[in-house]
Amino acid sequence: MIINSNIIERVLNQAVQIQQIPATTFHEDRRARFILNNFLDLGAKDAHMDDRGNVYLQIKGQAKRSPLVISAHLDTVFPPATDLTLRRTPEKIYGAGIGDNSLGLAGLCGVYWVFDQNDGNLSKKPGLEGDIWLVANVGEEGLGNLNGMKAVVDRFGSKPLAYIVLEGMALGQIYHRGLGVRRYRISVHTKGGHSWVDYGNPSAIHALADLVVKFNAISMPVEPRTTLNVGMISGGTSVNTIAAEASCEVDLRSESSQELNLLSDRFLKLVEEVNQNSKQALKVSAEVIGERPAGEIPENHPLVKLAADSYAANGITAKLNIGSTDANEPLSRGLPSICVGLTTGGGAHSTEEYIDTKPVSMGLGILVDLIQAIYR
């Protein structure tokens, strides 16, 4: 579908406004309130927020078919003090979080502007046989653990025809497989002491460093792709103190739930071996701090085929992919879901993140085509 250029400009301006509101995971309230107020200003009287901080808006259809849920996450990876200065050229917009996921959220408004029947110009509006629920959800990034999306799926369950997850910069991709993720915090505790006087006492930092080396030596399969990453390390008191505590956060991923479980077992075995060999001089603990369940629908699933056809009708050969997105949650429950994007871009999760503005028209048009195809 060709989207009115005025709507595209409104979507881009909306993305810019959203990007200027910090929304670190667990601190999305200001951005959620902005989205809610924006929906209410559009005349959506039933727009509301749940107790998790998710924002909902219903576009009412003809009630002949089940509803469709379209979601985009509110949170970003950036801490509150991040410089959110924007830079705009004729073809790009640069700024931390502009694509992930300010544009995705603005896309929800774009869907509303395309399908809303309240402007009196019904002859130019595509009809809907069922309701569309637009949802701006919390907790997708980092340790958010998909908590927002869990509440969304708890609410709607198997009633929707599909769950469509919007990301800003995944145009051309169809994520129909959810990548399994498990995250741990490894903590080491010792007596510590003075670096000279108590030399010989075990150091939590030294022990943790040895353990990280062992983590890195774990052999992992190339197929199915499986990874381990130590993303954060902290600990110690001063340069001349034997560290009494140290910790790290570890991210385990695999395309296979079975391989993820095997990796977790090997990982935890290394932790337990340290405890067994330390003779109580130090203690190591492993705490699960995040888990994203795996799941998928097959390549020949009707939802995947409709999405691929919508891309093809616009001259794009879609790439079927696996990823860690909000779609993991419904996929893990056996519910039809995909994640798609609105444009191209780069620098995700960096302050040099950018989106390409020209493809947004195509991206939103493909999304609208997909919605109509689902209800056809």
Short mmCIF file of C-alpha atoms in Angstrom, two decimals:
data_model
loop_
_atom_site.label_atom_id
_atom_site.label_comp_id
_atom_site.label_asym_id
_atom_site.label_seq_id
_atom_site.Cartn_x
_atom_site.Cartn_y
_atom_site.Cartn_z
CA MET A 1 0.00 0.00 0.00
CA ILE A 2 1.22 3.51 -0.79
CA ILE A 3 1.16 5.53 2.42
CA ASN A 4 0.25 9.20 2.33
CA SER A 5 3.43 11.28 2.61
CA ASN A 6 1.84 13.36 5.38
CA ILE A 7 1.53 10.22 7.52
CA ILE A 8 5.20 9.32 6.91
CA GLU A 9 6.30 12.79 7.96
CA ARG A 10 4.16 12.51 11.09
CA VAL A 11 5.71 9.12 11.87
CA LEU A 12 9.24 10.52 11.53
CA ASN A 13 8.43 13.55 13.66
CA GLN A 14 6.86 11.28 16.25
CA ALA A 15 9.99 9.09 16.31
CA VAL A 16 12.10 12.19 16.94
CA GLN A 17 9.91 13.26 19.87
CA ILE A 18 9.96 9.76 21.37
CA GLN A 19 13.76 9.50 21.02
CA GLN A 20 14.20 12.61 23.15
CA ILE A 21 12.58 10.90 26.16
CA PRO A 22 15.02 8.64 28.10
CA ALA A 23 13.61 5.15 28.62
CA THR A 24 16.18 2.91 30.25
CA THR A 25 14.80 -0.55 30.99
CA PHE A 26 12.72 -0.42 34.22
CA HIS A 27 12.44 3.37 33.79
CA GLU A 28 10.11 3.65 30.78
CA ASP A 29 7.34 5.58 32.58
CA ARG A 30 7.92 9.02 31.02
CA ARG A 31 7.98 7.58 27.51
CA ALA A 32 4.94 5.40 28.24
CA ARG A 33 3.01 8.43 29.50
CA PHE A 34 3.96 10.33 26.34
CA ILE A 35 2.65 7.49 24.15
CA LEU A 36 -0.54 7.20 26.22
CA ASN A 37 -1.21 10.94 26.09
CA ASN A 38 -0.52 10.93 22.37
CA PHE A 39 -3.06 8.17 21.84
CA LEU A 40 -5.61 10.05 23.95
CA ASP A 41 -4.95 13.25 21.99
CA LEU A 42 -5.71 11.34 18.80
CA GLY A 43 -9.18 10.67 20.17
CA ALA A 44 -8.59 7.10 21.36
CA LYS A 45 -10.73 7.32 24.48
CA ASP A 46 -10.09 3.72 25.52
CA ALA A 47 -6.28 3.98 25.46
CA HIS A 48 -4.91 2.86 28.83
CA MET A 49 -1.91 1.55 30.75
CA ASP A 50 -1.67 -1.72 32.67
CA ASP A 51 0.10 -2.30 35.99
CA ARG A 52 3.33 -3.29 34.21
CA GLY A 53 3.51 0.02 32.35
CA ASN A 54 2.38 -1.29 28.95
CA VAL A 55 0.21 1.09 26.91
CA TYR A 56 -2.75 -0.24 24.90
CA LEU A 57 -4.90 1.22 22.15
CA GLN A 58 -7.70 -0.59 20.33
CA ILE A 59 -8.60 0.09 16.70
CA LYS A 60 -12.06 -1.37 16.39
CA GLY A 61 -12.88 -3.49 13.36
CA GLN A 62 -16.03 -5.25 12.26
CA ALA A 63 -15.72 -8.03 14.88
CA LYS A 64 -16.00 -10.71 12.19
CA ARG A 65 -12.54 -12.10 12.96
CA SER A 66 -10.24 -12.47 15.95
CA PRO A 67 -8.02 -9.50 16.89
CA LEU A 68 -4.45 -8.79 15.85
CA VAL A 69 -1.81 -7.56 18.31
CA ILE A 70 0.94 -5.22 17.10
CA SER A 71 3.59 -4.28 19.65
CA ALA A 72 6.76 -2.21 19.94
CA HIS A 73 9.02 -1.96 22.98
CA LEU A 74 9.40 1.26 24.94
CA ASP A 75 12.82 0.74 26.52
CA THR A 76 16.34 1.45 25.32
CA VAL A 77 19.77 0.14 26.30
CA PHE A 78 21.06 3.60 27.17
CA PRO A 79 21.50 4.92 30.74
CA PRO A 80 19.54 8.05 31.70
CA ALA A 81 22.50 10.44 31.25
CA THR A 82 23.10 9.45 27.62
CA ASP A 83 23.42 12.34 25.16
CA LEU A 84 20.24 12.18 23.05
CA THR A 85 21.22 14.93 20.62
CA LEU A 86 19.77 14.30 17.17
CA ARG A 87 21.33 15.03 13.80
CA ARG A 88 19.19 14.99 10.68
CA THR A 89 20.21 14.94 7.02
CA PRO A 90 17.94 14.69 3.98
CA GLU A 91 18.24 10.89 4.05
CA LYS A 92 19.07 9.91 7.63
CA ILE A 93 18.31 10.67 11.26
CA TYR A 94 21.10 10.03 13.78
CA GLY A 95 20.55 9.63 17.52
CA ALA A 96 20.81 7.08 20.32
CA GLY A 97 17.74 4.84 20.18
CA ILE A 98 16.16 6.45 17.11
CA GLY A 99 15.82 3.10 15.40
CA ASP A 100 15.70 0.83 18.43
CA ASN A 101 12.99 1.51 19.13
CA SER A 102 11.68 5.06 18.72
CA LEU A 103 10.72 4.43 15.10
CA GLY A 104 8.98 1.17 16.02
CA LEU A 105 6.85 3.04 18.55
CA ALA A 106 6.09 5.78 16.05
CA GLY A 107 5.05 3.03 13.66
CA LEU A 108 2.23 2.14 16.05
CA CYS A 109 0.91 5.66 15.58
CA GLY A 110 1.34 5.25 11.83
CA VAL A 111 -0.87 2.16 11.91
CA TYR A 112 -3.48 4.12 13.84
CA TRP A 113 -3.43 6.97 11.33
CA VAL A 114 -3.86 4.55 8.43
CA PHE A 115 -6.70 2.48 9.91
CA ASP A 116 -8.57 4.82 12.26
CA GLN A 117 -12.13 5.34 11.07
CA ASN A 118 -12.89 8.44 13.13
CA ASP A 119 -11.79 11.17 10.73
CA GLY A 120 -14.98 11.01 8.67
CA ASN A 121 -13.22 10.02 5.45
CA LEU A 122 -14.19 6.36 5.47
CA SER A 123 -13.95 5.92 1.70
CA LYS A 124 -10.17 6.25 1.86
CA LYS A 125 -9.65 4.00 4.86
CA PRO A 126 -8.92 0.25 4.56
CA GLY A 127 -11.50 -1.87 6.34
CA LEU A 128 -10.77 -4.35 9.10
CA GLU A 129 -12.68 -7.55 9.82
CA GLY A 130 -11.22 -7.67 13.32
CA ASP A 131 -9.77 -5.37 15.97
CA ILE A 132 -6.17 -4.24 16.04
CA TRP A 133 -4.56 -3.82 19.44
CA LEU A 134 -1.55 -1.51 19.42
CA VAL A 135 0.74 -2.07 22.40
CA ALA A 136 3.79 -0.14 23.58
CA ASN A 137 5.43 -2.54 26.02
CA VAL A 138 8.15 -2.36 28.64
CA GLY A 139 11.07 -4.63 29.44
CA GLU A 140 12.45 -5.85 26.11
CA GLU A 141 16.07 -4.80 26.47
CA GLY A 142 18.77 -6.06 28.81
CA LEU A 143 17.43 -7.58 32.01
CA GLY A 144 13.85 -6.58 31.27
CA ASN A 145 13.34 -10.30 30.66
CA LEU A 146 10.41 -9.63 28.29
CA ASN A 147 8.26 -8.84 31.32
CA GLY A 148 6.10 -6.42 29.39
CA MET A 149 5.45 -8.84 26.57
CA LYS A 150 4.71 -11.61 29.05
CA ALA A 151 1.89 -9.48 30.43
CA VAL A 152 0.62 -8.79 26.92
CA VAL A 153 0.51 -12.49 26.03
CA ASP A 154 -1.02 -13.33 29.42
CA ARG A 155 -3.78 -10.86 28.63
CA PHE A 156 -4.61 -11.95 25.08
CA GLY A 157 -3.44 -15.56 25.08
CA SER A 158 -4.39 -17.55 21.99
CA LYS A 159 -7.21 -15.21 20.94
CA PRO A 160 -5.26 -13.07 18.43
CA LEU A 161 -4.73 -14.22 14.88
CA ALA A 162 -1.10 -13.22 15.35
CA TYR A 163 1.36 -11.15 17.34
CA ILE A 164 3.40 -8.78 15.16
CA VAL A 165 6.42 -7.18 16.83
CA LEU A 166 7.78 -3.94 15.37
CA GLU A 167 11.43 -2.92 15.39
CA GLY A 168 12.76 0.19 13.72
CA MET A 169 15.63 -1.19 11.70
CA ALA A 170 14.76 -4.69 10.51
CA LEU A 171 13.23 -3.92 7.11
CA GLY A 172 13.67 -6.97 4.89
CA GLN A 173 13.86 -9.40 7.81
CA ILE A 174 11.20 -11.77 9.12
CA TYR A 175 12.12 -13.08 12.57
CA HIS A 176 9.99 -16.19 12.96
CA ARG A 177 12.37 -18.00 15.33
CA GLY A 178 13.08 -16.88 18.87
CA LEU A 179 16.68 -17.25 20.04
CA GLY A 180 16.97 -18.83 23.48
CA VAL A 181 18.86 -16.69 26.02
CA ARG A 182 19.88 -17.35 29.62
CA ARG A 183 21.77 -14.81 31.74
CA TYR A 184 23.66 -15.33 34.99
CA ARG A 185 25.33 -13.19 37.61
CA ILE A 186 28.39 -14.97 38.99
CA SER A 187 29.45 -13.70 42.42
CA VAL A 188 32.64 -14.55 44.30
CA HIS A 189 33.08 -13.86 48.02
CA THR A 190 36.25 -14.23 50.11
CA LYS A 191 37.72 -12.92 53.36
CA GLY A 192 39.94 -10.44 51.50
CA GLY A 193 42.56 -8.42 53.30
CA HIS A 194 45.63 -6.19 52.86
CA SER A 195 47.59 -6.75 49.66
CA TRP A 196 50.89 -7.03 51.63
CA VAL A 197 50.00 -8.09 55.15
CA ASP A 198 47.45 -10.71 54.09
CA TYR A 199 49.15 -11.82 50.90
CA GLY A 200 48.17 -15.42 50.18
CA ASN A 201 44.52 -14.95 51.04
CA PRO A 202 42.38 -15.76 48.00
CA SER A 203 41.26 -12.80 45.93
CA ALA A 204 37.71 -12.73 44.61
CA ILE A 205 38.94 -10.93 41.49
CA HIS A 206 41.71 -13.46 40.81
CA ALA A 207 39.28 -16.34 41.30
CA LEU A 208 36.71 -14.72 39.04
CA ALA A 209 39.34 -14.07 36.37
CA ASP A 210 40.38 -17.73 36.47
CA LEU A 211 36.75 -18.74 36.13
CA VAL A 212 36.18 -16.44 33.14
CA VAL A 213 39.16 -18.05 31.40
CA LYS A 214 37.53 -21.44 31.95
CA PHE A 215 34.24 -20.10 30.58
CA ASN A 216 36.04 -18.95 27.47
CA ALA A 217 37.53 -22.42 26.97
CA ILE A 218 34.13 -24.12 26.71
CA SER A 219 33.76 -25.65 23.27
CA MET A 220 30.50 -24.67 21.60
CA PRO A 221 28.93 -25.91 18.38
CA VAL A 222 28.89 -23.83 15.25
CA GLU A 223 25.61 -25.51 14.27
CA PRO A 224 23.28 -24.89 15.97
CA ARG A 225 24.98 -21.58 16.68
CA THR A 226 25.69 -21.21 20.40
CA THR A 227 27.50 -18.37 22.20
CA LEU A 228 28.77 -17.28 25.60
CA ASN A 229 29.67 -13.70 26.50
CA VAL A 230 30.93 -12.11 29.71
CA GLY A 231 29.45 -8.66 29.37
CA MET A 232 30.18 -6.98 32.72
CA ILE A 233 32.74 -7.40 35.52
CA SER A 234 32.89 -5.53 38.81
CA GLY A 235 34.47 -5.87 42.25
CA GLY A 236 37.26 -4.94 44.60
CA THR A 237 37.80 -2.05 46.97
CA SER A 238 41.18 -0.49 46.16
CA VAL A 239 44.43 -1.25 44.38
CA ASN A 240 46.09 -2.38 47.61
CA THR A 241 43.22 -4.53 48.90
CA ILE A 242 42.76 -8.25 48.28
CA ALA A 243 39.28 -8.23 46.80
CA ALA A 244 36.63 -9.69 49.06
CA GLU A 245 33.99 -9.67 46.35
CA ALA A 246 33.72 -9.67 42.59
CA SER A 247 31.01 -10.47 40.10
CA CYS A 248 30.33 -10.76 36.42
CA GLU A 249 27.27 -11.04 34.20
CA VAL A 250 27.21 -13.73 31.54
CA ASP A 251 24.98 -14.11 28.50
CA LEU A 252 24.38 -17.60 27.04
CA ARG A 253 22.56 -18.03 23.72
CA SER A 254 21.71 -20.84 21.35
CA GLU A 255 19.48 -21.55 18.38
CA SER A 256 18.68 -24.84 20.12
CA SER A 257 16.98 -25.13 23.50
CA GLN A 258 18.80 -28.43 24.02
CA GLU A 259 22.22 -26.88 23.34
CA LEU A 260 21.40 -23.95 25.61
CA ASN A 261 20.62 -26.38 28.42
CA LEU A 262 23.84 -28.32 27.77
CA LEU A 263 25.87 -25.11 27.80
CA SER A 264 24.20 -24.03 31.05
CA ASP A 265 25.03 -27.38 32.63
CA ARG A 266 28.71 -27.15 31.66
CA PHE A 267 28.84 -23.52 32.78
CA LEU A 268 27.35 -24.31 36.20
CA LYS A 269 29.60 -27.34 36.60
CA LEU A 270 32.66 -25.08 36.34
CA VAL A 271 31.20 -22.88 39.07
CA GLU A 272 30.59 -25.87 41.32
CA GLU A 273 34.12 -27.21 40.75
CA VAL A 274 35.53 -23.96 42.11
CA ASN A 275 33.41 -24.33 45.24
CA GLN A 276 34.48 -27.95 45.69
CA ASN A 277 38.19 -27.11 45.32
CA SER A 278 38.28 -23.93 47.38
CA LYS A 279 37.99 -25.65 50.77
CA GLN A 280 35.65 -22.86 51.91
CA ALA A 281 38.30 -20.17 51.36
CA LEU A 282 35.93 -18.60 48.88
CA LYS A 283 32.36 -19.06 47.74
CA VAL A 284 31.00 -18.76 44.22
CA SER A 285 27.31 -18.45 43.43
CA ALA A 286 25.39 -18.38 40.14
CA GLU A 287 22.09 -16.52 39.94
CA VAL A 288 19.80 -16.52 36.91
CA ILE A 289 19.07 -12.87 36.16
CA GLY A 290 17.34 -13.26 32.80
CA GLU A 291 15.84 -15.84 30.52
CA ARG A 292 14.25 -15.52 27.11
CA PRO A 293 12.47 -18.67 26.02
CA ALA A 294 13.07 -20.09 22.57
CA GLY A 295 10.31 -20.87 20.10
CA GLU A 296 9.50 -20.76 16.43
CA ILE A 297 6.96 -21.16 13.72
CA PRO A 298 8.01 -22.94 10.51
CA GLU A 299 9.01 -21.20 7.31
CA ASN A 300 5.83 -22.42 5.63
CA HIS A 301 3.54 -21.06 8.34
CA PRO A 302 0.78 -18.88 6.81
CA LEU A 303 1.91 -15.83 8.80
CA VAL A 304 5.49 -16.13 7.52
CA LYS A 305 4.27 -16.66 3.96
CA LEU A 306 1.96 -13.64 4.13
CA ALA A 307 4.82 -11.48 5.40
CA ALA A 308 7.15 -12.74 2.69
CA ASP A 309 4.49 -12.10 0.05
CA SER A 310 3.98 -8.56 1.37
CA TYR A 311 7.70 -7.93 1.01
CA ALA A 312 7.79 -9.51 -2.46
CA ALA A 313 4.92 -7.32 -3.65
CA ASN A 314 7.16 -4.35 -2.84
CA GLY A 315 10.23 -5.74 -4.57
CA ILE A 316 11.99 -7.16 -1.50
CA THR A 317 13.07 -10.76 -1.06
CA ALA A 318 12.63 -11.28 2.66
CA LYS A 319 15.30 -12.95 4.76
CA LEU A 320 13.93 -15.43 7.28
CA ASN A 321 15.84 -15.08 10.50
CA ILE A 322 16.26 -15.93 14.17
CA GLY A 323 16.58 -13.29 16.87
CA SER A 324 16.00 -12.35 20.48
CA THR A 325 12.94 -10.09 20.41
CA ASP A 326 9.56 -9.69 22.07
CA ALA A 327 8.32 -12.32 19.63
CA ASN A 328 10.15 -14.93 21.74
CA GLU A 329 7.37 -14.87 24.30
CA PRO A 330 4.38 -15.76 22.10
CA LEU A 331 6.54 -18.12 20.01
CA SER A 332 7.57 -19.99 23.17
CA ARG A 333 3.88 -20.57 23.91
CA GLY A 334 3.21 -21.97 20.45
CA LEU A 335 1.45 -18.80 19.25
CA PRO A 336 1.94 -17.31 15.76
CA SER A 337 4.29 -14.36 15.91
CA ILE A 338 6.92 -12.59 13.83
CA CYS A 339 9.12 -9.54 14.22
CA VAL A 340 9.47 -7.12 11.30
CA GLY A 341 10.96 -3.65 10.79
CA LEU A 342 10.07 -0.32 9.25
CA THR A 343 13.32 0.82 7.67
CA THR A 344 17.04 0.21 7.31
CA GLY A 345 19.73 1.78 9.42
CA GLY A 346 22.82 1.04 11.48
CA GLY A 347 24.80 1.60 14.67
CA ALA A 348 22.18 -0.07 16.85
CA HIS A 349 22.83 0.26 20.60
CA SER A 350 25.38 3.04 20.02
CA THR A 351 25.16 6.82 20.18
CA GLU A 352 25.81 6.86 16.42
CA GLU A 353 22.64 4.89 15.70
CA TYR A 354 20.79 6.05 12.60
CA ILE A 355 17.78 5.29 10.44
CA ASP A 356 17.29 5.77 6.71
CA THR A 357 14.21 7.95 6.25
CA LYS A 358 13.24 7.15 2.64
CA PRO A 359 12.44 3.42 3.19
CA VAL A 360 10.02 4.21 6.05
CA SER A 361 7.24 4.73 3.52
CA MET A 362 7.83 1.26 2.09
CA GLY A 363 8.20 -0.31 5.54
CA LEU A 364 4.90 1.06 6.83
CA GLY A 365 3.22 0.18 3.55
CA ILE A 366 4.42 -3.43 3.82
CA LEU A 367 3.11 -3.61 7.38
CA VAL A 368 -0.29 -2.34 6.27
CA ASP A 369 -0.31 -4.85 3.39
CA LEU A 370 0.47 -7.62 5.87
CA ILE A 371 -2.35 -6.56 8.20
CA GLN A 372 -4.81 -6.54 5.32
CA ALA A 373 -3.53 -9.91 4.07
CA ILE A 374 -4.06 -11.45 7.50
CA TYR A 375 -7.68 -10.30 7.46
CA ARG A 376 -8.26 -11.24 3.84
#
